XYZ file of C-alpha atoms in Angstrom:
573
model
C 28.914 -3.524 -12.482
C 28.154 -6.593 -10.154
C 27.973 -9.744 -11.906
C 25.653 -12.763 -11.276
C 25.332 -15.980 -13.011
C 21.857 -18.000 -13.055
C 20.374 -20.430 -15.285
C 17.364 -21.954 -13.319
C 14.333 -20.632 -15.541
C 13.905 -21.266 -19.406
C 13.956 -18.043 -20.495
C 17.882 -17.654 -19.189
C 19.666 -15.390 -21.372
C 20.712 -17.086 -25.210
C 19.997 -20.051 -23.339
C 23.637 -20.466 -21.565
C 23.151 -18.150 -18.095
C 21.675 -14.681 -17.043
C 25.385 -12.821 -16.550
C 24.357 -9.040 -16.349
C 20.773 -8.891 -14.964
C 18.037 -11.903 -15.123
C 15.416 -11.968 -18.261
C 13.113 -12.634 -14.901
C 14.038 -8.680 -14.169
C 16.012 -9.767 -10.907
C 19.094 -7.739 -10.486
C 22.711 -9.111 -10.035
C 22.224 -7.958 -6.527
C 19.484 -10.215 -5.935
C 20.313 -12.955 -7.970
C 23.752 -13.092 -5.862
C 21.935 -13.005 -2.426
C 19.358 -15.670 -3.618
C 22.355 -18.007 -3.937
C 23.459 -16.710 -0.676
C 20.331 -17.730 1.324
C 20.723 -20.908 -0.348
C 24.328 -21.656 1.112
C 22.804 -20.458 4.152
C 20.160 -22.464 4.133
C 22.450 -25.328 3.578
C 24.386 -24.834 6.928
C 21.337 -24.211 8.639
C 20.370 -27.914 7.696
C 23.668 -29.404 8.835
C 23.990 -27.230 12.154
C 20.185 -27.331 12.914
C 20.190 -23.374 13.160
C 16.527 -22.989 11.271
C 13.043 -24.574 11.155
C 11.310 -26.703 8.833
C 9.552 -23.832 7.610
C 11.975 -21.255 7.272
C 14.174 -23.774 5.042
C 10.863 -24.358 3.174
C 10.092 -20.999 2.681
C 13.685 -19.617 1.966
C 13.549 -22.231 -0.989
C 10.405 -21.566 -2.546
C 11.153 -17.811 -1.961
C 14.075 -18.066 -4.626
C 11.672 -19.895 -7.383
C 11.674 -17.936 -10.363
C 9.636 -14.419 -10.042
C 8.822 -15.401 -6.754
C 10.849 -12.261 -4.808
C 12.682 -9.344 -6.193
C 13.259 -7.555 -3.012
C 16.717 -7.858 -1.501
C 15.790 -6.266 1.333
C 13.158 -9.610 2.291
C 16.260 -11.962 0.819
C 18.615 -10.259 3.193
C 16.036 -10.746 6.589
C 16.013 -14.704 4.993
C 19.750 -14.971 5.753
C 20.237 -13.069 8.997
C 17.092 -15.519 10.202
C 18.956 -18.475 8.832
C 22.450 -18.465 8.947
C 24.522 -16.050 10.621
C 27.854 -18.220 10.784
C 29.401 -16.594 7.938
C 28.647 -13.128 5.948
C 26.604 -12.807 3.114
C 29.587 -12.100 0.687
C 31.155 -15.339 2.003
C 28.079 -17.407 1.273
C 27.664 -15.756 -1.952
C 31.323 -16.957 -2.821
C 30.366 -20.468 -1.526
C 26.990 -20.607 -3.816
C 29.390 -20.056 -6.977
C 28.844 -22.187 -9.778
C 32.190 -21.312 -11.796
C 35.246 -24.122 -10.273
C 32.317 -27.368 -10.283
C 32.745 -29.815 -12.572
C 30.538 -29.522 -15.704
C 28.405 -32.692 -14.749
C 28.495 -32.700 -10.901
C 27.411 -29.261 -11.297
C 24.497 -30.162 -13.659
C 23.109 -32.850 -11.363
C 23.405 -30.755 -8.162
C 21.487 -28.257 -9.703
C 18.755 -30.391 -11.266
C 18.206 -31.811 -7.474
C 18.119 -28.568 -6.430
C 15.783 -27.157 -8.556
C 13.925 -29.797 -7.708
C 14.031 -29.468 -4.409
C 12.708 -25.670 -4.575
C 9.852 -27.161 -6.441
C 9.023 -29.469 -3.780
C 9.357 -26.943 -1.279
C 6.713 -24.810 -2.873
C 4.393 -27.688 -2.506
C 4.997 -28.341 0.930
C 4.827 -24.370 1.403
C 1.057 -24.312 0.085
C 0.003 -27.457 2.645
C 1.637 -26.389 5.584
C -0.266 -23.499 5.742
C -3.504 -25.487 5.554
C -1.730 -27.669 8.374
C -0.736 -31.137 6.479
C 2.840 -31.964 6.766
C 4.651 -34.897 6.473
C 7.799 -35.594 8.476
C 9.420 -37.551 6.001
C 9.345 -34.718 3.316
C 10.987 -32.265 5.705
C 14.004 -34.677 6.390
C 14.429 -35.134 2.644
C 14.469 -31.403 2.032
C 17.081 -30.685 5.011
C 18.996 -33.892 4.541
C 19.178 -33.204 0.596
C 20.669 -29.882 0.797
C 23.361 -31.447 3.498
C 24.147 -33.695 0.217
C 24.384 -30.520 -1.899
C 27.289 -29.039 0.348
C 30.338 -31.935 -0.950
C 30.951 -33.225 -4.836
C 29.928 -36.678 -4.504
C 30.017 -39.835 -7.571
C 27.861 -39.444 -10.456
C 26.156 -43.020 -9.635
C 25.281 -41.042 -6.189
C 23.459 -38.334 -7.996
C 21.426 -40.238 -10.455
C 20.447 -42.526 -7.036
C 18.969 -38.874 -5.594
C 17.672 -37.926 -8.644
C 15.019 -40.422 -8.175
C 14.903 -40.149 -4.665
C 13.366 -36.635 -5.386
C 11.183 -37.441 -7.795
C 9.843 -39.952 -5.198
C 9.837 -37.090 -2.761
C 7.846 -34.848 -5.454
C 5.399 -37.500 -6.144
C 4.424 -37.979 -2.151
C 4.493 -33.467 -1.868
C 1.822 -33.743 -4.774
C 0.101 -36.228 -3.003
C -0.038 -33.871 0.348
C -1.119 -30.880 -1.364
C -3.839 -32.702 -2.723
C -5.183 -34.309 -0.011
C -5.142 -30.848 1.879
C -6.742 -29.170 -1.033
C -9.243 -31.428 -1.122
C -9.720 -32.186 2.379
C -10.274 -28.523 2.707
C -11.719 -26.948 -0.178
C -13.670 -30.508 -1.495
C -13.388 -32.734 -4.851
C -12.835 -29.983 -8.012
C -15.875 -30.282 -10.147
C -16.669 -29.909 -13.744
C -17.403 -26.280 -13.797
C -17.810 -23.280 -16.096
C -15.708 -20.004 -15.604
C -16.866 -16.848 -16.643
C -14.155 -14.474 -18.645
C -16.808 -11.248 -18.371
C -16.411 -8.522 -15.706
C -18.976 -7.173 -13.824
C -20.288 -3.487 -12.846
C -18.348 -3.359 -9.588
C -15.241 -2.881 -8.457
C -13.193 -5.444 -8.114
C -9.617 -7.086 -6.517
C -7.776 -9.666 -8.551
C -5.964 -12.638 -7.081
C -3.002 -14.079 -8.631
C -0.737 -16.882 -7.917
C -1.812 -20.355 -6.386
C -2.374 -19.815 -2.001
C -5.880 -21.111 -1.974
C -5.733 -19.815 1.454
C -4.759 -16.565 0.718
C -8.474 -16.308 -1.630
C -10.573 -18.335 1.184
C -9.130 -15.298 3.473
C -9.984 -12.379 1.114
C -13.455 -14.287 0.235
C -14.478 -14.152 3.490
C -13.360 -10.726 4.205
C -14.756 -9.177 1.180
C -18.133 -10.685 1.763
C -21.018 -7.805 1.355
C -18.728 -4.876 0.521
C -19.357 -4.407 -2.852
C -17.179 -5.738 -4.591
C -16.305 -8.957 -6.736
C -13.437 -10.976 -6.692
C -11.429 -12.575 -9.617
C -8.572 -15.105 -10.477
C -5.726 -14.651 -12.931
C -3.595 -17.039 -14.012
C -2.959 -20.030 -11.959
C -5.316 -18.990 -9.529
C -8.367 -20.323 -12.356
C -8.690 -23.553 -10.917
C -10.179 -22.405 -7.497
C -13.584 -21.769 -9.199
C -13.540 -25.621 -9.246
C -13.891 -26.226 -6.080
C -17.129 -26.403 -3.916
C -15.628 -24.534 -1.162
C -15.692 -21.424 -3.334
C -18.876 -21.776 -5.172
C -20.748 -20.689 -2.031
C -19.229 -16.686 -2.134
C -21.784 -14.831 -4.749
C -19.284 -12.406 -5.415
C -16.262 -14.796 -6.774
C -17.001 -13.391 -10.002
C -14.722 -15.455 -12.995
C -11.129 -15.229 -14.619
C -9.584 -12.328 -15.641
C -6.608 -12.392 -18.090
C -4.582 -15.279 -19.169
C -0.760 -16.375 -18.011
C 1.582 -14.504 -15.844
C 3.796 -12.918 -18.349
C 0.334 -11.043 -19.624
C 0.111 -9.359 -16.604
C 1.419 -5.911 -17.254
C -0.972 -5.306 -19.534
C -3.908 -7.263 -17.669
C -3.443 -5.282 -14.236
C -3.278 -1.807 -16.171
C -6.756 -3.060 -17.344
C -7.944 -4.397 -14.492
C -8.485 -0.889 -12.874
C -8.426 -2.203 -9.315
C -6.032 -3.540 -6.283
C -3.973 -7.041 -7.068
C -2.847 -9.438 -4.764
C -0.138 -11.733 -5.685
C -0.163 -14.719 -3.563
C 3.322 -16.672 -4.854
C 4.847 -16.870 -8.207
C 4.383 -14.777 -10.749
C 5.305 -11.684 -10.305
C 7.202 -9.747 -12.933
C 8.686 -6.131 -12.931
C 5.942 -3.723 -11.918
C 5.148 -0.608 -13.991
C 4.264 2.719 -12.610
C 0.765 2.578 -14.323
C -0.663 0.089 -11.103
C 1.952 0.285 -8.931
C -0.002 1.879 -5.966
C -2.824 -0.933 -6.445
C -0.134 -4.167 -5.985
C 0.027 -5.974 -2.853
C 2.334 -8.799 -2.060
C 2.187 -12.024 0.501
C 3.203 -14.856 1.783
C 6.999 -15.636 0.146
C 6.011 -12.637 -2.619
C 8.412 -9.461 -2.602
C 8.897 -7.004 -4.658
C 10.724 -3.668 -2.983
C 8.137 -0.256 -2.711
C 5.010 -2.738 -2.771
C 2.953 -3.188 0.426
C 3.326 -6.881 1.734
C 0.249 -8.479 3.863
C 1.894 -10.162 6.876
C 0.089 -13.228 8.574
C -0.673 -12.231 12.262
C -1.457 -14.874 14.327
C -1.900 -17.436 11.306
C -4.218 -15.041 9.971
C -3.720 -11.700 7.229
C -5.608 -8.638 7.462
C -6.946 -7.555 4.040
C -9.116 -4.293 4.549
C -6.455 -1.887 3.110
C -7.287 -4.049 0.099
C -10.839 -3.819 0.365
C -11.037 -0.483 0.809
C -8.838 0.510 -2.177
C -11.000 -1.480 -4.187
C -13.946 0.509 -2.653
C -12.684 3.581 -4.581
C -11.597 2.041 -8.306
C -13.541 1.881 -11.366
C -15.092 -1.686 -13.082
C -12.339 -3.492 -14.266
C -11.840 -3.162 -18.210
C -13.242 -5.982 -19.935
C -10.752 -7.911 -22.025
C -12.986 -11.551 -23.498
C -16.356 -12.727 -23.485
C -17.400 -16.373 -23.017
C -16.452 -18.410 -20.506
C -13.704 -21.945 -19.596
C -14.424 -25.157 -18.382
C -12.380 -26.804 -16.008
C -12.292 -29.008 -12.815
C -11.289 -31.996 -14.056
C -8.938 -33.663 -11.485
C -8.287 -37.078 -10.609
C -11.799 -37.680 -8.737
C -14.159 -35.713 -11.693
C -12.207 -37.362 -14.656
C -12.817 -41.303 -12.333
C -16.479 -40.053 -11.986
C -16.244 -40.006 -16.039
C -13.909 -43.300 -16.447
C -16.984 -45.525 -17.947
C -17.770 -42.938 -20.576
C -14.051 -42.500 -21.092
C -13.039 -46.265 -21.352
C -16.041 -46.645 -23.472
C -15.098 -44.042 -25.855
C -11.634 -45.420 -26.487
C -12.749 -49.251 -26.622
C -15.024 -47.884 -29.361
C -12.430 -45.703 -31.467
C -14.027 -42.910 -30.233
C -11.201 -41.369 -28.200
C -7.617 -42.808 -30.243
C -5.149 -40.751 -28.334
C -4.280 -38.606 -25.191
C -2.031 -35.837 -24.922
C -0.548 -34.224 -21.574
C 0.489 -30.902 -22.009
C 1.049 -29.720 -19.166
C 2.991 -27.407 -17.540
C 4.308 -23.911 -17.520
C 3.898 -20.799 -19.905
C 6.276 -17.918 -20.711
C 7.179 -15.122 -23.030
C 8.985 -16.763 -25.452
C 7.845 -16.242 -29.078
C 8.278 -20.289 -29.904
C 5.826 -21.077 -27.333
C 3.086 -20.463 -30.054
C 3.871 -24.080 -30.470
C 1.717 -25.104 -28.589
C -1.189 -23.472 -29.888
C -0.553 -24.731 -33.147
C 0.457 -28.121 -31.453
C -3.280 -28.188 -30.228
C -4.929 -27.148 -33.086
C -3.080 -29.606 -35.469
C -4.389 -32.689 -33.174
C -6.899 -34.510 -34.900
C -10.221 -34.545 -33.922
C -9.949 -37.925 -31.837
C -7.158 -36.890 -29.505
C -7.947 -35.386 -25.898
C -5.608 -32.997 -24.302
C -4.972 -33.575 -20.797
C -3.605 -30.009 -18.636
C -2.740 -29.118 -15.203
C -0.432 -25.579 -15.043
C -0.508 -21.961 -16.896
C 0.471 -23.689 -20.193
C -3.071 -24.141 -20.765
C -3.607 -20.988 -21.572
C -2.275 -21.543 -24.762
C -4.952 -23.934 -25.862
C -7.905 -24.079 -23.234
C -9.659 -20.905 -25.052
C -9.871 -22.768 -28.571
C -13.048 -24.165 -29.661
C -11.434 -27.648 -30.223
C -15.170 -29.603 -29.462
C -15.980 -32.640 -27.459
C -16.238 -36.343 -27.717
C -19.139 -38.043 -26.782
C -19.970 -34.772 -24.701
C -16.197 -35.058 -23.054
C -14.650 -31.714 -23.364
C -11.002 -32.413 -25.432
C -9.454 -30.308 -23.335
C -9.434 -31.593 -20.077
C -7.584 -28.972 -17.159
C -6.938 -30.822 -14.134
C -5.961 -27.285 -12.345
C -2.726 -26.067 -11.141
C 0.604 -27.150 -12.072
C 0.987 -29.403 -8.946
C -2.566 -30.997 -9.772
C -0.194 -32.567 -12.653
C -0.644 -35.220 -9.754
C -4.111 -36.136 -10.929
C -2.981 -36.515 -14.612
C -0.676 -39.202 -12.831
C -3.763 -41.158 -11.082
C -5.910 -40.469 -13.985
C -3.437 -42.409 -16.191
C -3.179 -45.225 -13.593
C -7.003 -45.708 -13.442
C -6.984 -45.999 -16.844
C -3.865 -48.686 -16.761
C -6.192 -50.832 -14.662
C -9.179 -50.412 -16.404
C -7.448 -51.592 -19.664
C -5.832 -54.164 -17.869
C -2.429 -53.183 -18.952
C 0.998 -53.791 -17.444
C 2.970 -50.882 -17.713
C 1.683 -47.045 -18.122
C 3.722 -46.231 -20.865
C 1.282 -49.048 -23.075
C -1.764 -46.361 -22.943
C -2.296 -44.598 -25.626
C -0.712 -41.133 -23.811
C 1.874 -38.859 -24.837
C 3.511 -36.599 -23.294
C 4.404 -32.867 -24.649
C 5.502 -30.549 -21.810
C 5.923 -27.332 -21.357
C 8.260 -25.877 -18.185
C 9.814 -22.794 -17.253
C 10.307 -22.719 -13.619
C 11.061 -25.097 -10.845
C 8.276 -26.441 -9.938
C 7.970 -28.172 -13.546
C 11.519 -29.840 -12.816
C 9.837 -31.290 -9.970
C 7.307 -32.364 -11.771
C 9.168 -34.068 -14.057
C 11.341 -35.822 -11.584
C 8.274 -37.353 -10.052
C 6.960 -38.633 -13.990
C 10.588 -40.052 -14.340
C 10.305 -41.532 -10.970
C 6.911 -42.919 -12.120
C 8.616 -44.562 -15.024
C 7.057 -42.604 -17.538
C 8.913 -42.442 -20.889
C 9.510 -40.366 -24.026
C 8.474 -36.941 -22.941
C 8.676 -33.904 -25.025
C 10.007 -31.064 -22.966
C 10.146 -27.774 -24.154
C 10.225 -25.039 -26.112
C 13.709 -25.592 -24.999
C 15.780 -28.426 -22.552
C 17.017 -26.445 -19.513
C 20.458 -24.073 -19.750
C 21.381 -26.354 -16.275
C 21.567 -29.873 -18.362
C 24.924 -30.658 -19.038
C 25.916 -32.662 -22.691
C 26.408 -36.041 -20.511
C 23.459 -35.304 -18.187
C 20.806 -34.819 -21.026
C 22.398 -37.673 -22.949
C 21.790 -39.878 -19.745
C 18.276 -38.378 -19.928
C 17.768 -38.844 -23.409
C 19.436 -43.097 -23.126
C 17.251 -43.883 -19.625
C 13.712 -41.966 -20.230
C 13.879 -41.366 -23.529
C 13.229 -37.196 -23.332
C 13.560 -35.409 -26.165
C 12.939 -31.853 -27.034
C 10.243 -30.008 -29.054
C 11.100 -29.118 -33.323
C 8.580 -28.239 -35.981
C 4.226 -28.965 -34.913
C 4.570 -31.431 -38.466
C 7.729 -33.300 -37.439
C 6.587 -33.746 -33.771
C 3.453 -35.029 -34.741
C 5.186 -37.357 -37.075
C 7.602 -38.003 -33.970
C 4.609 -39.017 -31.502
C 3.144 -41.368 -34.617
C 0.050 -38.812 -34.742
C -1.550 -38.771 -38.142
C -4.784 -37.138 -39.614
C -7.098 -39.800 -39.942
C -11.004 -39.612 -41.175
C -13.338 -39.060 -38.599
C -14.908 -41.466 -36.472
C -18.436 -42.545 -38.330
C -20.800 -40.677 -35.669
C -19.209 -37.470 -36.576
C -19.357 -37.788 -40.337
C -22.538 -36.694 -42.208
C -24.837 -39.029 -43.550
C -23.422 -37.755 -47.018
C -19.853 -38.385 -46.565
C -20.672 -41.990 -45.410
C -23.024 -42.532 -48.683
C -19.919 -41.476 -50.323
C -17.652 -44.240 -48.524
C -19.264 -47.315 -50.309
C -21.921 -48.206 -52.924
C -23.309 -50.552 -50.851
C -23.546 -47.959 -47.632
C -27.180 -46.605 -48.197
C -28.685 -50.362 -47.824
C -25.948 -50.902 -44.226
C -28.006 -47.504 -43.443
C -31.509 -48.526 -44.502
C -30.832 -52.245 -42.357
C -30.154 -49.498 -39.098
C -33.351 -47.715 -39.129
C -32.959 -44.917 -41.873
C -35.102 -43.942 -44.599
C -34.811 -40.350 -45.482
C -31.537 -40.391 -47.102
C -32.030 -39.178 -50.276
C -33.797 -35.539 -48.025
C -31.086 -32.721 -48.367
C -31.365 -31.716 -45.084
C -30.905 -35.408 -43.713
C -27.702 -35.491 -46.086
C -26.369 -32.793 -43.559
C -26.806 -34.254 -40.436
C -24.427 -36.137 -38.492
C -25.028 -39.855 -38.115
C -24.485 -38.863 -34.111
C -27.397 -36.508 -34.803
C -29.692 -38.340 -37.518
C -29.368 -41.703 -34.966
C -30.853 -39.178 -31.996
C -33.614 -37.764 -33.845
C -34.134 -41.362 -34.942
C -34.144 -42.544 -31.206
C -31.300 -45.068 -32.986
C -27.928 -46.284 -31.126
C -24.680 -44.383 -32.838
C -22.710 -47.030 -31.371
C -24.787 -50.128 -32.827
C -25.038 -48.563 -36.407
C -21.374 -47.958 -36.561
C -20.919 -51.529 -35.437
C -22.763 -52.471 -38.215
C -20.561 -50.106 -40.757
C -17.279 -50.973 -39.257
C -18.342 -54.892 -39.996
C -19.955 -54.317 -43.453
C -16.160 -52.750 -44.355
C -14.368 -55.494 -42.674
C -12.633 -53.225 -40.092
C-alpha cells in the first residue's frame, strides 16, 4: 500500500499526520503528487520554467479539498517542471530527514504561502495583480528549497504575513471595485418553485458568469457555503433570479446536494468525496478537480455554462431544508458607515466587548464550541465574522444592540481583512495607541490554509493573545508553538466556562435600557422617584412594569440615553 504523510489541515489524522489516506478523502496517490507539484513548482521558481499564474494556481490547487484528481495534479507538473520525474520530486518533497523545527517553520511559510496564493488566484482573474506579491511567492519558495537559521525563518514568517495582509488588500479592492461596497442585506434560507443550480466555493466571477447566463431560463440560482456573502453586494442584487442560501458549511454538503435536487458548481475549495446519489449533477472549475466529474474550462477568459443550465432545466425544486432568512454585508465600508452608532454604543456601556471569530469550519465534533462559545456571551458583547465558521453561530437569535445586529459577518474568510480596518477605525476613533487596547478578542477558528495566512497577517499586524482552535496545527513543532505562545501570546481553545474566564468575560446585569421598568424598581428604593424626575408616571400599571425602559422611554417620546444618565449618577456609577 503506498504511503503518504500530510499534516496541513486540522482534521489530520489523531492530530500527528494523515499516513494511510487523508481524513480530507485524498488518496496516498494524490497526496504524494501534491507534494510533487510543489517541488516542482519550486524549481520552476529558481529556473524561471513557469508563469506567475501557473505557480499561483499549482499552489492554491493543493489547498485542502481543493483537487482530488491526480490526473489534473499530474498535467500541473508536466506544465511546470519537467527537469526531474515525478517520483524524484516526490522523494525531494519528503518531510521525514528535516529537522523537527526547520521543518515546522518551512511548512508554516508554506502553508502560508498557498493561502496567499488563493487570494491572488481570485483577483487575477478579475485582472488586479500586484508585482510585488508575485516575486514574494516565487522568491519564497526559492527560500523553501535549502535549511536555513531559525532567526531567518521567524524574519519570513513576518514577511508573509506582510505579504498576506497586502493579497487581502488586492482582493478587496477588486471585489469591490468590481462588484461595489457589500451592504447590510437580508438572505433568504427558503427555496423557490423552480429549478435551480447551486454555487459553492468563493470565485465571484465564476457566479457573475452563471448569473448572466442563466438570465430568463427558468431557473434560480443559490449560494452555499462561502459563496453567502455575494448576496451582499450590489452587483448581484440586480439578477431577480439570485434566489438566497442554501445549506450551511462545506462539510454539510453531502447531505445538502442530495437535497438540493439540481446541478452544483463548485468554484474552489470545498469539495469533499462525492457520493453516487448527485454525482451526475457536480461540475467542477477553475483549480477544482475531482476525477469522473465534468470540469468547465475558461475559453478565451470566458466559461461556457449551458450544459449546466440545461441540466437544471430538467430537475425538480430543490428540497427545502430552513425557513427565515441571514443578515450579512457588513465589511469594512458598511460597519464605518455605522462607526458613530457603534462608538456611541460603547462610550455609553452599551456595547462592553467584541469578539472575532472568525475563520474556518469543519467536521470535528468539538467544534460545537463555538456554538456554545456564542451563546454563553453576554448580552453586551458583539461577534465580529468573516469565513464558514459563522455558520456555527450566525443562525442564532442572539438580538441586537441599539438596532446593531451582534453578529456582525464581514463575508468570506479573506474579508477577515475588513475585521482588520474595522478594528483600526475604531483605534482612531478612541484615540488609542495600540490595537490590542480595544476592547476585542480574538477566538479563531481554522482548518485550512488560507486561515494560516490569515493569521500570519494578524501576527504581522501585531495583534496579540488569539485563541486558535479547536486544535493548534499537527505542523507546529514544541519550540515553534512555544515561540508562538512567548511572542503573540496564542493559546489554544479548553472548556466555553474556562475560556470565558480566560478572555476576563463575565455575566454581568444588563445594560438599564434593556431591563424592565420592574427589575429597575427592584434595584433601589429610591429608583421610582430617579424614574418619576425622567418623565414617568405609570409605574405602578402592570403592563408598564413589563416594558423595557428602551421601550417605555419611546412610547414616552423620552431619551434612553439621558434617563440612564440620570440612574447611573443617582447609584454613583
Amino acid at each position: 500500500m503506498e504511503e503518504m504523510f500530510c499534516f496541513q489541515c486540522q482534521e489530520t489524522m489523531n492530530e500527528t499526520a494523515c499516513t494511510v489516506q487523508g481524513m480530507c478523502g485524498k488518496s496516498a496517490a494524490c497526496a504524494n503528487l501534491q507534494d510533487a507539484l510543489i517541488r516542482a513548482s519550486q524549481y520552476a521558481a529558481l529556473y524561471d520554467t513557469a508563469s506567475d499564474e501557473q505557480l499561483m494556481n499549482n499552489l492554491f490547487m493543493t489547498i485542502t479539498n481543493a483537487n482530488f484528481s491526480t490526473a489534473d495534479i499530474r498535467r500541473a507538473i508536466e506544465k511546470t517542471y519537467t527537469g526531474k520525474s515525478v517520483e524524484e520530486l516526490t522523494r525531494e518533497g519528503c518531510l521525514k530527514n528535516r529537522k523537527e523545527t526547520v521543518r515546522s517553520l518551512q511548512e508554516l511559510i508554506l502553508y502560508g504561502l498557498k493561502g496567499l496564493c488563493a487570494y491572488l488566484s481570485h483577483a487575477a482573474v478579475l485582472g488586479f495583480r500586484k508585482a510585488e506579491l508575485s516575486s514574494f511567492v516565487r522568491s519564497t519558495l526559492v527560500y523553501l528549497l535549502e535549511d536555513h537559521e531559525q532567526k531567518e525563518y521567524l524574519t519570513l514568517l513576518d514577511k508573509t504575513g506582510e505579504m498576506g495582509v497586502q493579497a487581502m488588500a488586492l482582493l478587496d479592492e477588486a471585489n469591490t471595485a468590481t462588484y461595489g461596497q457589500p451592504e447590510i442585506t437580508t438572505v433568504s434560507l427558503e427555496t423557490g418553485s423552480r429549478p435551480g443550480i447551486l454555487v459553492s466555493g468563493h470565485d465571484l466571477h465564476d457566479l457573475k458568469e452563471l448569473l448572466e447566463q442563466s438570465r430568463s431560463q427558468g431557473i434560480d440560482i443559490y449560494t452555499h457555503g462561502e459563496m453567502l456573502p455575494a448576496h451582499s453586494y450590489p452587483e448581484f442584487k440586480k439578477y431577480e433570479h439570485f434566489k438566497g442560501n442554501y445549506g450551511n458549511a462545506w462539510w454539510r454538503q453531502n447531505e445538502e446536494f442530495e437535497a438540493f435536487n439540481g446541478p452544483i458548481l463548485m468554484t474552489t475549495n470545498c469539495i469533499i468525496p462525492v457520493k453516487d446519489s448527485y454525482r451526475q449533477r457536480i461540475f467542477t472549475t477553475g483549480v477544482v478537480g475531482y476525477d469522473g466529474l465534468e470540469h468547465i474550462e475558461a475559453v478565451n477568459g470566458r466559461k461556457d455554462f449551458r450544459c449546466i443550465i440545461e441540466l437544471a432545466k430538467h430537475c425538480p425544486a430543490p428540497q427545502q431544508l430552513e425557513t427565515g432568512s441571514v443578515t450579512g454585508g457588513f465589511a469594512h465600508a458598511q460597519v464605518m458607515a455605522l462607526q458613530d452608532q457603534i462608538v456611541e454604543a460603547v462610550k455609553n456601556g452599551d456595547i462592553r466587548q467584541f469578539i472575532v471569530m472568525a475563520g474556518c469550519d469543519g467536521r470535528h465534533a468539538s467544534r460545537s464550541y463555538y456554538t456554545d462559545f456564542a451563546r454563553a456571551l453576554p448580552k453586551d458583547t458583539v461577534i465580529l465574522t468573516a469565513g464558514c465558521a459563522k455558520y456555527r453561530y450566525l443562525k442564532l437569535d442572539l438580538g441586537m444592540i441599539n438596532g446593531i445586529p451582534r453578529v456582525l459577518d464581514a463575508g468570506q474568510c479573506n474579508d477577515s481583512y475588513s475585521l482588520v480596518l474595522i478594528a483600526e477605525a475604531l483605534k482612531e476613533a478612541f484615540g488609542l495607541q495600540d490595537i490590542n487596547e480595544l476592547p476585542i478578542l480574538y477566538n479563531i477558528a481554522w482548518y485550512e490554509q488560507k486561515a494560516v495566512i490569515v493569521l500570519l497577517a494578524l501576527l504581522h499586524l501585531g495583534v496579540k493573545n488569539i485563541h486558535l482552535g479547536p486544535t493548534l496545527p499537527a505542523f507546529l513543532s514544541p519550540e515553534v508553538v512555544q515561540w508562538l505562545k512567548e511572542s503573540y501570546g496564542i493559546k489554544t481553545i479548553q472548556e466555553v466556562e474556562k475560556d470565558m474566564e480566560n478572555f476576563g468575560i463575565t455575566k454581568r446585569e444588563p445594560s438599564y435600557g434593556d431591563m424592565t421598568m420592574a427589575e429597575l424598581l427592584k434595584l433601589d428604593e429610591g429608583m421610582e422617584d430617579v424614574l418619576h424626575e425622567a418623565g414617568f408616571h405609570c409605574l405602578g400599571c402592570p403592563s408598564a412594569q413589563l416594558e423595557s425602559l428602551r421601550d417605555a422611554c419611546e412610547l414616552h417620546a423620552l431619551n434612553v440615553d439621558e434617563v440612564c444618565a440620570a440612574i447611573r449618577e443617582y447609584r454613583h456609577e
